[in-house]
Protein backbone atom coordinates (compact mmCIF):
# COMPACT_ATOMS: atom_id res chain seq x y z
CA UNK A 1 0.00 0.00 0.00
CA UNK A 2 1.91 3.04 -1.26
CA UNK A 3 1.76 6.56 0.07
CA UNK A 4 0.70 8.76 -2.83
CA UNK A 5 0.00 12.05 -1.09
CA UNK A 6 0.75 13.75 2.22
CA UNK A 7 -0.45 17.22 3.13
CA UNK A 8 -0.73 19.50 6.13
CA UNK A 9 -3.98 21.23 7.05
CA UNK A 10 -3.81 24.24 9.39
CA UNK A 11 -7.07 25.46 10.87
CA UNK A 12 -8.11 27.84 13.66
CA UNK A 13 -11.67 27.09 14.78
CA UNK A 14 -11.10 28.93 18.06
CA UNK A 15 -7.44 27.92 18.31
CA UNK A 16 -4.70 26.76 15.92
CA UNK A 17 -4.65 23.05 15.12
CA UNK A 18 -2.34 21.32 12.63
CA UNK A 19 -3.30 18.03 10.98
CA UNK A 20 -1.31 15.76 8.71
CA UNK A 21 -3.25 13.70 6.16
CA UNK A 22 -1.54 10.77 4.43
CA UNK A 23 -3.29 9.19 1.43
CA UNK A 24 -2.49 5.77 -0.07
CA UNK A 25 -2.92 4.30 -3.54
CA UNK A 26 -5.71 2.10 -2.15
CA UNK A 27 -7.73 5.15 -1.24
CA UNK A 28 -7.31 4.60 2.49
CA UNK A 29 -6.07 7.69 4.31
CA UNK A 30 -4.97 8.41 7.85
CA UNK A 31 -4.62 11.57 9.89
CA UNK A 32 -2.23 12.64 12.64
CA UNK A 33 -2.16 15.66 14.96
CA UNK A 34 0.88 17.90 14.40
CA UNK A 35 -0.08 20.73 16.75
CA UNK A 36 2.72 22.21 18.87
CA UNK A 37 1.06 25.02 20.76
CA UNK A 38 2.55 28.44 20.00
CA UNK A 39 5.10 26.95 17.56
CA UNK A 40 2.65 25.52 15.02
CA UNK A 41 4.25 26.74 11.81
CA UNK A 42 7.69 25.39 12.79
CA UNK A 43 6.23 21.87 12.60
CA UNK A 44 4.41 22.70 9.36
CA UNK A 45 7.69 23.80 7.74
CA UNK A 46 9.54 20.74 9.10
CA UNK A 47 6.93 18.41 7.65
CA UNK A 48 6.43 20.13 4.32
CA UNK A 49 10.07 20.78 3.55
CA UNK A 50 11.85 17.80 5.08
CA UNK A 51 9.46 14.93 5.76
CA UNK A 52 6.54 14.72 3.37
CA UNK A 53 8.50 14.64 0.08
CA UNK A 54 10.45 11.63 1.43
CA UNK A 55 7.26 9.72 2.26
CA UNK A 56 5.83 9.57 -1.24
CA UNK A 57 6.12 6.08 -2.72
CA UNK A 58 6.85 4.36 0.62
CA UNK A 59 4.85 1.39 1.88
CA UNK A 60 2.39 2.80 4.44
CA UNK A 61 2.46 -0.48 6.37
CA UNK A 62 6.12 -0.07 7.32
CA UNK A 63 5.44 2.11 10.35
CA UNK A 64 8.52 1.07 12.32
CA UNK A 65 10.91 1.53 9.42
CA UNK A 66 9.47 4.95 8.58
CA UNK A 67 9.79 5.95 12.26
CA UNK A 68 13.47 4.92 12.32
CA UNK A 69 14.05 6.62 8.97
CA UNK A 70 12.72 9.93 10.31
CA UNK A 71 14.41 9.63 13.72
CA UNK A 72 17.85 8.18 12.96
CA UNK A 73 17.91 9.45 9.42
CA UNK A 74 17.53 13.12 10.38
CA UNK A 75 20.82 12.95 12.32
CA UNK A 76 19.42 15.79 14.53
CA UNK A 77 17.58 13.72 17.10
CA UNK A 78 14.75 14.54 19.50
CA UNK A 79 13.35 17.98 20.30
CA UNK A 80 9.66 18.97 20.28
CA UNK A 81 9.47 20.06 16.62
CA UNK A 82 11.10 16.90 15.26
CA UNK A 83 9.22 14.55 17.57
CA UNK A 84 5.87 16.23 16.87
CA UNK A 85 6.46 15.89 13.13
CA UNK A 86 7.42 12.21 13.54
CA UNK A 87 4.38 11.63 15.76
CA UNK A 88 2.03 13.13 13.17
CA UNK A 89 3.32 10.67 10.55
CA UNK A 90 3.24 7.78 13.01
CA UNK A 91 -0.35 8.36 14.18
CA UNK A 92 -1.55 8.79 10.57
CA UNK A 93 0.13 5.50 9.60
CA UNK A 94 -1.40 3.61 12.56
CA UNK A 95 -4.76 5.05 11.51
CA UNK A 96 -4.19 3.70 7.99
CA UNK A 97 -3.07 0.28 9.20
CA UNK A 98 -6.08 -0.10 11.48
CA UNK A 99 -8.45 1.01 8.73
CA UNK A 100 -6.85 -1.48 6.34
CA UNK A 101 -7.34 -4.22 8.96
CA UNK A 102 -10.91 -2.97 9.46
CA UNK A 103 -10.28 -2.75 13.21
CA UNK A 104 -10.35 -0.04 15.84
CA UNK A 105 -6.75 0.92 16.63
CA UNK A 106 -6.74 -0.53 20.16
CA UNK A 107 -7.14 -4.00 18.62
CA UNK A 108 -3.83 -3.67 16.74
CA UNK A 109 -2.05 -2.64 19.93
CA UNK A 110 -3.11 -5.84 21.69
CA UNK A 111 -6.80 -5.39 22.43
CA UNK A 112 -8.68 -3.99 25.40
CA UNK A 113 -7.11 -4.02 28.86
CA UNK A 114 -10.15 -2.22 30.29
CA UNK A 115 -13.73 -1.41 29.37
CA UNK A 116 -13.43 2.36 29.73
CA UNK A 117 -10.88 5.08 30.35
CA UNK A 118 -11.10 7.30 33.44
CA UNK A 119 -10.47 10.96 32.68
CA UNK A 120 -10.00 14.03 34.82
CA UNK A 121 -11.65 17.34 34.07
CA UNK A 122 -10.51 20.86 34.95
CA UNK A 123 -12.17 22.91 37.66
CA UNK A 124 -10.86 26.44 37.98
CA UNK A 125 -11.96 29.49 39.91
CA UNK A 126 -10.78 32.99 40.76
CA UNK A 127 -10.65 31.88 44.40
CA UNK A 128 -11.44 28.80 46.50
CA UNK A 129 -15.21 29.45 46.53
CA UNK A 130 -15.35 29.84 42.75
CA UNK A 131 -13.30 26.70 42.30
CA UNK A 132 -15.60 24.66 44.57
CA UNK A 133 -18.60 25.59 42.40
CA UNK A 134 -16.74 24.34 39.36
CA UNK A 135 -15.82 21.10 41.13
CA UNK A 136 -19.53 20.65 41.91
CA UNK A 137 -20.39 21.17 38.24
CA UNK A 138 -17.85 18.51 37.22
CA UNK A 139 -19.17 16.06 39.81
CA UNK A 140 -22.67 16.59 38.40
CA UNK A 141 -21.34 15.91 34.91
CA UNK A 142 -20.10 12.55 36.21
CA UNK A 143 -16.36 13.15 36.56
CA UNK A 144 -14.69 10.90 39.14
CA UNK A 145 -11.45 12.87 39.01
CA UNK A 146 -11.04 16.64 38.90
CA UNK A 147 -8.00 18.84 38.59
CA UNK A 148 -8.42 21.86 40.85
CA UNK A 149 -6.70 25.20 40.23
CA UNK A 150 -7.60 28.53 41.74
CA UNK A 151 -6.37 32.09 41.65
CA UNK A 152 -4.27 33.25 44.58
CA UNK A 153 -5.07 36.48 46.48
CA UNK A 154 -2.46 39.07 45.60
CA UNK A 155 -1.48 37.42 42.29
CA UNK A 156 -3.31 39.09 39.38
CA UNK A 157 -3.30 36.24 36.86
CA UNK A 158 -2.55 32.57 37.32
CA UNK A 159 -1.98 30.36 34.31
CA UNK A 160 -4.45 27.49 34.15
CA UNK A 161 -7.34 29.43 35.66
CA UNK A 162 -10.20 30.45 33.33
CA UNK A 163 -10.95 34.16 32.92
CA UNK A 164 -14.67 33.63 33.65
CA UNK A 165 -16.29 30.84 35.65
CA UNK A 166 -17.65 27.97 33.60
CA UNK A 167 -15.16 28.69 30.79
CA UNK A 168 -11.98 26.85 29.88
CA UNK A 169 -8.65 28.60 30.01
CA UNK A 170 -6.82 29.06 26.72
CA UNK A 171 -3.09 28.27 26.92
CA UNK A 172 -2.20 30.59 24.02
CA UNK A 173 -4.35 33.62 24.62
CA UNK A 174 -2.57 36.52 22.93
CA UNK A 175 -0.74 37.45 19.74
CA UNK A 176 2.60 37.90 21.53
CA UNK A 177 3.27 36.38 24.98
CA UNK A 178 1.26 37.93 27.80
CA UNK A 179 3.32 38.67 30.93
CA UNK A 180 2.13 37.18 34.21
CA UNK A 181 3.52 37.98 37.67
CA UNK A 182 4.25 35.14 40.09
CA UNK A 183 4.73 34.96 43.85
CA UNK A 184 5.68 31.56 45.25
CA UNK A 185 5.22 32.51 48.90
CA UNK A 186 1.61 33.63 48.38
CA UNK A 187 0.84 30.49 46.39
CA UNK A 188 2.36 28.10 48.93
CA UNK A 189 0.49 29.71 51.80
CA UNK A 190 -2.87 29.63 50.02
CA UNK A 191 -3.16 26.53 47.87
CA UNK A 192 -3.28 23.81 50.60
CA UNK A 193 -6.50 25.49 51.84
CA UNK A 194 -8.06 24.72 48.47
CA UNK A 195 -7.59 20.97 48.88
CA UNK A 196 -8.83 21.10 52.48
CA UNK A 197 -12.00 22.83 51.25
CA UNK A 198 -12.50 20.33 48.40
CA UNK A 199 -12.19 17.35 50.75
CA UNK A 200 -14.51 18.93 53.28
CA UNK A 201 -17.25 19.56 50.73
CA UNK A 202 -16.88 16.51 48.45
CA UNK A 203 -15.60 13.82 50.80
CA UNK A 204 -12.90 11.23 50.31
CA UNK A 205 -13.93 9.46 47.10
CA UNK A 206 -13.35 12.20 44.53
CA UNK A 207 -9.90 12.05 42.94
CA UNK A 208 -8.20 15.45 43.23
CA UNK A 209 -5.32 16.47 40.96
CA UNK A 210 -3.29 19.67 40.85
CA UNK A 211 -0.83 21.18 38.35
CA UNK A 212 1.97 23.40 39.68
CA UNK A 213 3.14 24.11 36.12
CA UNK A 214 6.87 23.97 36.95
CA UNK A 215 6.86 27.02 39.20
CA UNK A 216 8.53 25.68 42.38
CA UNK A 217 12.08 24.78 43.31
CA UNK A 218 12.60 21.15 44.43
CA UNK A 219 12.60 21.98 48.15
CA UNK A 220 9.47 24.12 47.77
CA UNK A 221 7.85 21.23 45.93
CA UNK A 222 8.78 18.97 48.85
CA UNK A 223 7.11 21.42 51.24
CA UNK A 224 3.93 21.54 49.16
CA UNK A 225 3.79 17.76 48.75
CA UNK A 226 4.12 17.34 52.51
CA UNK A 227 1.54 20.02 53.30
CA UNK A 228 -1.11 18.41 51.10
CA UNK A 229 -0.61 14.81 52.25
CA UNK A 230 -3.71 14.90 54.50
CA UNK A 231 -5.88 15.57 51.42
CA UNK A 232 -4.75 12.50 49.44
CA UNK A 233 -4.09 13.99 46.04
CA UNK A 234 -4.25 11.65 43.07
CA UNK A 235 -1.20 13.55 41.87
CA UNK A 236 0.81 16.73 42.04
CA UNK A 237 1.87 17.62 38.50
CA UNK A 238 5.01 19.34 37.23
CA UNK A 239 5.96 20.61 40.68
CA UNK A 240 9.40 21.69 39.42
CA UNK A 241 11.04 21.84 35.97
CA UNK A 242 12.25 18.33 35.14
CA UNK A 243 15.29 18.88 32.93
CA UNK A 244 17.32 17.87 35.95
CA UNK A 245 15.72 14.50 36.61
CA UNK A 246 17.85 13.97 39.72
CA UNK A 247 16.20 16.90 41.45
CA UNK A 248 13.13 14.73 42.04
CA UNK A 249 15.14 12.68 44.53
CA UNK A 250 14.99 15.61 46.90
CA UNK A 251 11.21 15.92 46.54
CA UNK A 252 10.74 12.18 47.07
CA UNK A 253 12.70 12.33 50.31
CA UNK A 254 10.10 14.71 51.72
CA UNK A 255 6.70 13.56 50.58
CA UNK A 256 4.49 10.59 49.71
CA UNK A 257 2.19 12.73 47.54
CA UNK A 258 2.17 11.00 44.12
CA UNK A 259 4.05 12.93 41.42
CA UNK A 260 3.23 13.30 37.72
CA UNK A 261 5.56 14.73 35.09
CA UNK A 262 6.05 14.71 31.35
CA UNK A 263 3.84 16.93 29.19
CA UNK A 264 6.89 18.76 27.82
CA UNK A 265 8.95 15.61 27.26
CA UNK A 266 9.47 14.31 23.76
CA UNK A 267 11.63 11.23 24.24
CA UNK A 268 12.22 8.28 26.53
CA UNK A 269 15.57 9.85 27.39
CA UNK A 270 13.78 12.79 29.05
CA UNK A 271 12.28 10.47 31.67
CA UNK A 272 14.66 7.52 31.90
CA UNK A 273 16.02 8.33 35.37
CA UNK A 274 12.68 9.57 36.66
CA UNK A 275 11.18 6.20 35.81
CA UNK A 276 14.08 3.91 36.57
CA UNK A 277 14.65 5.42 40.01
CA UNK A 278 10.91 5.54 40.72
CA UNK A 279 11.04 9.28 41.25
CA UNK A 280 7.58 9.75 39.74
CA UNK A 281 4.31 7.83 39.80
CA UNK A 282 2.71 8.94 36.53
CA UNK A 283 4.29 9.66 33.16
CA UNK A 284 2.38 12.35 31.27
CA UNK A 285 3.98 12.38 27.84
CA UNK A 286 1.86 13.82 25.06
CA UNK A 287 1.19 11.12 22.50
CA UNK A 288 1.65 13.55 19.59
CA UNK A 289 4.72 15.33 20.96
CA UNK A 290 6.76 12.26 21.83
CA UNK A 291 7.07 10.40 18.57
CA UNK A 292 3.55 8.97 18.38
CA UNK A 293 2.28 5.53 19.29
CA UNK A 294 5.51 3.80 18.26
CA UNK A 295 7.65 5.73 20.75
CA UNK A 296 5.17 6.35 23.56
CA UNK A 297 4.53 2.60 23.66
CA UNK A 298 8.23 2.13 24.46
CA UNK A 299 7.99 4.70 27.25
CA UNK A 300 4.89 3.04 28.72
CA UNK A 301 6.41 -0.45 28.58
CA UNK A 302 9.56 0.81 30.26
CA UNK A 303 7.49 2.62 32.91
CA UNK A 304 5.53 -0.58 33.63
CA UNK A 305 8.73 -2.26 34.86
CA UNK A 306 8.90 0.33 37.64
CA UNK A 307 5.18 0.53 38.48
CA UNK A 308 4.92 3.97 36.91
CA UNK A 309 1.54 4.46 35.25
CA UNK A 310 0.37 6.66 32.38
CA UNK A 311 -1.54 9.92 32.73
CA UNK A 312 -1.39 11.46 29.30
CA UNK A 313 -1.60 15.13 28.52
CA UNK A 314 -4.94 16.08 26.94
CA UNK A 315 -5.27 19.87 26.97
CA UNK A 316 -7.36 21.69 24.34
CA UNK A 317 -4.25 22.67 22.41
CA UNK A 318 -4.05 19.03 21.31
CA UNK A 319 -6.59 18.29 18.60
CA UNK A 320 -9.35 15.67 18.76
CA UNK A 321 -7.00 13.53 16.64
CA UNK A 322 -4.61 13.35 19.61
CA UNK A 323 -7.48 12.63 21.98
CA UNK A 324 -8.80 9.81 19.76
CA UNK A 325 -5.39 8.17 19.39
CA UNK A 326 -4.67 8.57 23.12
CA UNK A 327 -7.97 6.93 24.06
CA UNK A 328 -7.15 3.87 21.93
CA UNK A 329 -3.74 3.74 23.57
CA UNK A 330 -5.28 4.11 27.04
CA UNK A 331 -7.75 1.30 26.29
CA UNK A 332 -4.84 -1.03 25.58
CA UNK A 333 -1.92 0.09 27.81
CA UNK A 334 -1.65 -2.30 30.79
CA UNK A 335 -0.20 0.32 33.16
CA UNK A 336 -2.88 2.93 32.57
CA UNK A 337 -3.47 5.52 35.30
CA UNK A 338 -5.74 8.31 34.03
CA UNK A 339 -6.24 10.52 30.96
CA UNK A 340 -6.55 14.31 30.97
CA UNK A 341 -9.66 15.72 29.34
CA UNK A 342 -10.41 19.34 28.50
CA UNK A 343 -13.48 19.50 26.27
CA UNK A 344 -12.96 21.22 22.91
CA UNK A 345 -15.33 23.93 21.88
CA UNK A 346 -18.19 22.95 19.55
CA UNK A 347 -16.55 24.42 16.41
CA UNK A 348 -13.50 22.20 16.90
CA UNK A 349 -15.64 19.10 17.40
CA UNK A 350 -17.43 19.96 14.13
CA UNK A 351 -14.17 20.21 12.18
CA UNK A 352 -13.02 16.88 13.68
CA UNK A 353 -15.93 14.39 13.77
CA UNK A 354 -15.01 11.57 16.15
CA UNK A 355 -16.13 8.22 17.52
CA UNK A 356 -15.02 8.71 21.14
CA UNK A 357 -17.72 9.25 23.75
CA UNK A 358 -17.90 10.50 27.35
CA UNK A 359 -20.11 8.80 29.89
CA UNK A 360 -20.03 8.73 33.67
CA UNK A 361 -16.54 10.18 34.05
CA UNK A 362 -15.01 7.83 31.48
CA UNK A 363 -14.35 7.70 27.75
CA UNK A 364 -14.64 4.90 25.25
CA UNK A 365 -12.73 5.24 21.97
CA UNK A 366 -15.50 3.81 19.73
CA UNK A 367 -15.38 0.89 17.35
CA UNK A 368 -14.74 2.79 14.10
CA UNK A 369 -11.78 1.32 12.16
CA UNK A 370 -8.62 3.40 12.74
CA UNK A 371 -8.45 5.92 15.59
CA UNK A 372 -11.95 7.05 14.84
CA UNK A 373 -11.26 10.75 14.22
CA UNK A 374 -11.68 12.48 10.85
CA UNK A 375 -11.29 16.02 9.53
CA UNK A 376 -13.85 18.03 7.55
CA UNK A 377 -11.42 19.82 5.26
CA UNK A 378 -13.98 22.20 3.75
CA UNK A 379 -14.95 23.40 7.19
CA UNK A 380 -11.30 23.54 8.32
CA UNK A 381 -10.52 25.90 5.41
CA UNK A 382 -13.00 28.43 6.75
CA UNK A 383 -10.81 29.10 9.81
CA UNK A 384 -7.42 30.56 8.80
CA UNK A 385 -4.32 30.42 11.04
CA UNK A 386 -3.98 33.20 13.57
CA UNK A 387 -0.75 33.63 15.53
CA UNK A 388 -1.21 32.94 19.23
CA UNK A 389 1.38 32.73 22.00
CA UNK A 390 1.67 31.12 25.40
CA UNK A 391 2.36 33.53 28.29
CA UNK A 392 5.61 34.16 30.16
CA UNK A 393 5.96 34.51 33.91
CA UNK A 394 7.99 37.01 35.93
CA UNK A 395 8.62 37.44 39.62
CA UNK A 396 7.48 40.73 41.15
CA UNK A 397 10.96 42.21 40.70
CA UNK A 398 10.87 41.42 36.98
CA UNK A 399 12.97 38.23 36.97
CA UNK A 400 11.81 35.83 34.25
CA UNK A 401 10.48 32.69 35.94
CA UNK A 402 9.22 29.24 35.01
CA UNK A 403 5.50 29.19 34.24
O1 LIG B 1 -1.66 20.05 32.27
C1 LIG B 1 -2.04 20.74 31.34
O2 LIG B 1 -2.94 20.44 30.57
C2 LIG B 1 -1.38 22.09 31.17
O3 LIG B 1 -0.14 22.11 31.72
C3 LIG B 1 -1.52 22.60 29.74
O4 LIG B 1 -2.43 23.65 29.81
C4 LIG B 1 -0.25 23.11 29.06
O5 LIG B 1 0.22 24.24 29.68
C5 LIG B 1 -0.56 23.42 27.62
O6 LIG B 1 -0.97 22.26 26.98
C6 LIG B 1 0.62 24.07 26.92
O7 LIG B 1 0.38 24.16 25.56
MG1 LIG C 1 0.20 20.45 33.00
mmCIF file of N, CA and C in Angstrom, residues 151-202:
data_model
loop_
_atom_site.group_PDB
_atom_site.id
_atom_site.type_symbol
_atom_site.label_atom_id
_atom_site.label_comp_id
_atom_site.label_asym_id
_atom_site.label_seq_id
_atom_site.Cartn_x
_atom_site.Cartn_y
_atom_site.Cartn_z
ATOM 1 N N UNK A 151 -7.174 30.881 41.560
ATOM 2 C CA UNK A 151 -6.373 32.089 41.652
ATOM 3 C C UNK A 151 -5.881 32.247 43.088
ATOM 4 N N UNK A 152 -4.866 33.064 43.257
ATOM 5 C CA UNK A 152 -4.274 33.255 44.582
ATOM 6 C C UNK A 152 -4.401 34.741 44.937
ATOM 7 N N UNK A 153 -4.959 35.071 46.110
ATOM 8 C CA UNK A 153 -5.073 36.484 46.478
ATOM 9 C C UNK A 153 -3.713 37.179 46.401
ATOM 10 N N UNK A 154 -3.704 38.318 45.726
ATOM 11 C CA UNK A 154 -2.458 39.070 45.603
ATOM 12 C C UNK A 154 -1.682 38.742 44.337
ATOM 13 N N UNK A 155 -2.112 37.712 43.589
ATOM 14 C CA UNK A 155 -1.480 37.424 42.287
ATOM 15 C C UNK A 155 -2.553 37.686 41.229
ATOM 16 N N UNK A 156 -2.264 38.623 40.308
ATOM 17 C CA UNK A 156 -3.306 39.093 39.380
ATOM 18 C C UNK A 156 -3.809 37.999 38.432
ATOM 19 N N UNK A 157 -2.896 37.260 37.830
ATOM 20 C CA UNK A 157 -3.301 36.238 36.856
ATOM 21 C C UNK A 157 -2.559 34.955 37.155
ATOM 22 N N UNK A 158 -3.251 33.851 37.138
ATOM 23 C CA UNK A 158 -2.554 32.573 37.317
ATOM 24 C C UNK A 158 -2.848 31.703 36.117
ATOM 25 N N UNK A 159 -1.797 31.227 35.473
ATOM 26 C CA UNK A 159 -1.984 30.355 34.315
ATOM 27 C C UNK A 159 -2.771 29.119 34.731
ATOM 28 N N UNK A 160 -3.678 28.700 33.852
ATOM 29 C CA UNK A 160 -4.452 27.489 34.149
ATOM 30 C C UNK A 160 -5.769 27.769 34.833
ATOM 31 N N UNK A 161 -6.056 29.057 35.054
ATOM 32 C CA UNK A 161 -7.344 29.431 35.658
ATOM 33 C C UNK A 161 -8.139 30.210 34.602
ATOM 34 N N UNK A 162 -9.391 29.809 34.374
ATOM 35 C CA UNK A 162 -10.205 30.454 33.333
ATOM 36 C C UNK A 162 -10.509 31.900 33.698
ATOM 37 N N UNK A 163 -10.672 32.742 32.658
ATOM 38 C CA UNK A 163 -10.949 34.161 32.916
ATOM 39 C C UNK A 163 -12.326 34.344 33.549
ATOM 40 N N UNK A 164 -13.314 33.560 33.076
ATOM 41 C CA UNK A 164 -14.670 33.626 33.655
ATOM 42 C C UNK A 164 -15.106 32.235 34.086
ATOM 43 N N UNK A 165 -15.914 32.160 35.151
ATOM 44 C CA UNK A 165 -16.287 30.836 35.651
ATOM 45 C C UNK A 165 -17.128 30.086 34.628
ATOM 46 N N UNK A 166 -16.933 28.798 34.568
ATOM 47 C CA UNK A 166 -17.650 27.970 33.598
ATOM 48 C C UNK A 166 -16.932 27.876 32.268
ATOM 49 N N UNK A 167 -15.915 28.741 32.052
ATOM 50 C CA UNK A 167 -15.161 28.686 30.791
ATOM 51 C C UNK A 167 -13.908 27.857 30.960
ATOM 52 N N UNK A 168 -13.280 27.510 29.811
ATOM 53 C CA UNK A 168 -11.976 26.848 29.881
ATOM 54 C C UNK A 168 -10.913 27.942 29.803
ATOM 55 N N UNK A 169 -9.724 27.641 30.270
ATOM 56 C CA UNK A 169 -8.655 28.602 30.009
ATOM 57 C C UNK A 169 -8.017 28.260 28.675
ATOM 58 N N UNK A 170 -7.484 29.285 28.011
ATOM 59 C CA UNK A 170 -6.822 29.057 26.715
ATOM 60 C C UNK A 170 -5.318 29.226 26.921
ATOM 61 N N UNK A 171 -4.537 28.156 26.680
ATOM 62 C CA UNK A 171 -3.094 28.265 26.920
ATOM 63 C C UNK A 171 -2.402 29.347 26.089
ATOM 64 N N UNK A 172 -2.843 29.568 24.851
ATOM 65 C CA UNK A 172 -2.195 30.587 24.016
ATOM 66 C C UNK A 172 -3.223 31.684 23.773
ATOM 67 N N UNK A 173 -3.215 32.715 24.645
ATOM 68 C CA UNK A 173 -4.353 33.625 24.615
ATOM 69 C C UNK A 173 -4.041 35.011 24.077
ATOM 70 N N UNK A 174 -2.845 35.200 23.495
ATOM 71 C CA UNK A 174 -2.568 36.522 22.928
ATOM 72 C C UNK A 174 -1.589 36.399 21.763
ATOM 73 N N UNK A 175 -1.579 37.447 20.935
ATOM 74 C CA UNK A 175 -0.745 37.449 19.735
ATOM 75 C C UNK A 175 0.732 37.229 20.107
ATOM 76 N N UNK A 176 1.254 38.093 20.971
ATOM 77 C CA UNK A 176 2.601 37.903 21.526
ATOM 78 C C UNK A 176 2.451 37.524 23.002
ATOM 79 N N UNK A 177 3.453 36.883 23.619
ATOM 80 C CA UNK A 177 3.270 36.378 24.977
ATOM 81 C C UNK A 177 2.792 37.419 25.992
ATOM 82 N N UNK A 178 1.709 37.091 26.693
ATOM 83 C CA UNK A 178 1.257 37.932 27.803
ATOM 84 C C UNK A 178 2.250 37.754 28.946
ATOM 85 N N UNK A 179 2.390 38.773 29.808
ATOM 86 C CA UNK A 179 3.323 38.665 30.927
ATOM 87 C C UNK A 179 2.548 38.517 32.229
ATOM 88 N N UNK A 180 2.765 37.402 32.915
ATOM 89 C CA UNK A 180 2.133 37.182 34.214
ATOM 90 C C UNK A 180 3.147 37.444 35.324
ATOM 91 N N UNK A 181 2.633 37.769 36.518
ATOM 92 C CA UNK A 181 3.524 37.984 37.668
ATOM 93 C C UNK A 181 3.273 36.859 38.682
ATOM 94 N N UNK A 182 4.349 36.307 39.214
ATOM 95 C CA UNK A 182 4.245 35.138 40.085
ATOM 96 C C UNK A 182 4.846 35.413 41.454
ATOM 97 N N UNK A 183 4.210 34.822 42.488
ATOM 98 C CA UNK A 183 4.728 34.961 43.853
ATOM 99 C C UNK A 183 4.597 33.604 44.554
ATOM 100 N N UNK A 184 5.699 32.910 44.687
ATOM 101 C CA UNK A 184 5.682 31.555 45.248
ATOM 102 C C UNK A 184 5.178 31.541 46.691
ATOM 103 N N UNK A 185 5.601 32.513 47.483
ATOM 104 C CA UNK A 185 5.217 32.506 48.904
ATOM 105 C C UNK A 185 3.703 32.582 49.046
ATOM 106 N N UNK A 186 3.077 33.481 48.285
ATOM 107 C CA UNK A 186 1.610 33.629 48.375
ATOM 108 C C UNK A 186 0.928 32.331 47.951
ATOM 109 N N UNK A 187 1.431 31.734 46.892
ATOM 110 C CA UNK A 187 0.839 30.486 46.388
ATOM 111 C C UNK A 187 0.957 29.373 47.434
ATOM 112 N N UNK A 188 2.144 29.207 47.981
ATOM 113 C CA UNK A 188 2.364 28.101 48.926
ATOM 114 C C UNK A 188 1.539 28.266 50.205
ATOM 115 N N UNK A 189 1.288 29.493 50.595
ATOM 116 C CA UNK A 189 0.489 29.707 51.798
ATOM 117 C C UNK A 189 -0.995 29.446 51.544
ATOM 118 N N UNK A 190 -1.427 29.674 50.308
ATOM 119 C CA UNK A 190 -2.874 29.628 50.018
ATOM 120 C C UNK A 190 -3.357 28.269 49.516
ATOM 121 N N UNK A 191 -2.586 27.645 48.637
ATOM 122 C CA UNK A 191 -3.162 26.532 47.870
ATOM 123 C C UNK A 191 -3.529 25.297 48.709
ATOM 124 N N UNK A 192 -2.822 24.979 49.817
ATOM 125 C CA UNK A 192 -3.275 23.813 50.598
ATOM 126 C C UNK A 192 -4.706 23.977 51.115
ATOM 127 N N UNK A 193 -5.133 25.238 51.344
ATOM 128 C CA UNK A 193 -6.495 25.490 51.845
ATOM 129 C C UNK A 193 -7.534 25.067 50.801
ATOM 130 N N UNK A 194 -7.146 25.147 49.537
ATOM 131 C CA UNK A 194 -8.065 24.722 48.469
ATOM 132 C C UNK A 194 -8.388 23.236 48.604
ATOM 133 N N UNK A 195 -7.353 22.431 48.807
ATOM 134 C CA UNK A 195 -7.587 20.969 48.877
ATOM 135 C C UNK A 195 -8.364 20.607 50.141
ATOM 136 N N UNK A 196 -8.078 21.344 51.247
ATOM 137 C CA UNK A 196 -8.831 21.098 52.485
ATOM 138 C C UNK A 196 -10.317 21.366 52.226
ATOM 139 N N UNK A 197 -10.604 22.462 51.512
ATOM 140 C CA UNK A 197 -12.001 22.827 51.245
ATOM 141 C C UNK A 197 -12.672 21.816 50.324
ATOM 142 N N UNK A 198 -11.925 21.321 49.340
ATOM 143 C CA UNK A 198 -12.505 20.330 48.401
ATOM 144 C C UNK A 198 -12.842 19.054 49.165
ATOM 145 N N UNK A 199 -11.945 18.591 49.988
ATOM 146 C CA UNK A 199 -12.189 17.353 50.752
ATOM 147 C C UNK A 199 -13.386 17.537 51.687
ATOM 148 N N UNK A 200 -13.423 18.707 52.324
ATOM 149 C CA UNK A 200 -14.507 18.932 53.276
ATOM 150 C C UNK A 200 -15.863 18.896 52.576
ATOM 151 N N UNK A 201 -15.940 19.493 51.402
ATOM 152 C CA UNK A 201 -17.250 19.555 50.726
ATOM 153 C C UNK A 201 -17.587 18.291 49.949
ATOM 154 N N UNK A 202 -16.574 17.629 49.365
ATOM 155 C CA UNK A 202 -16.878 16.512 48.452
ATOM 156 C C UNK A 202 -16.486 15.139 48.997
#
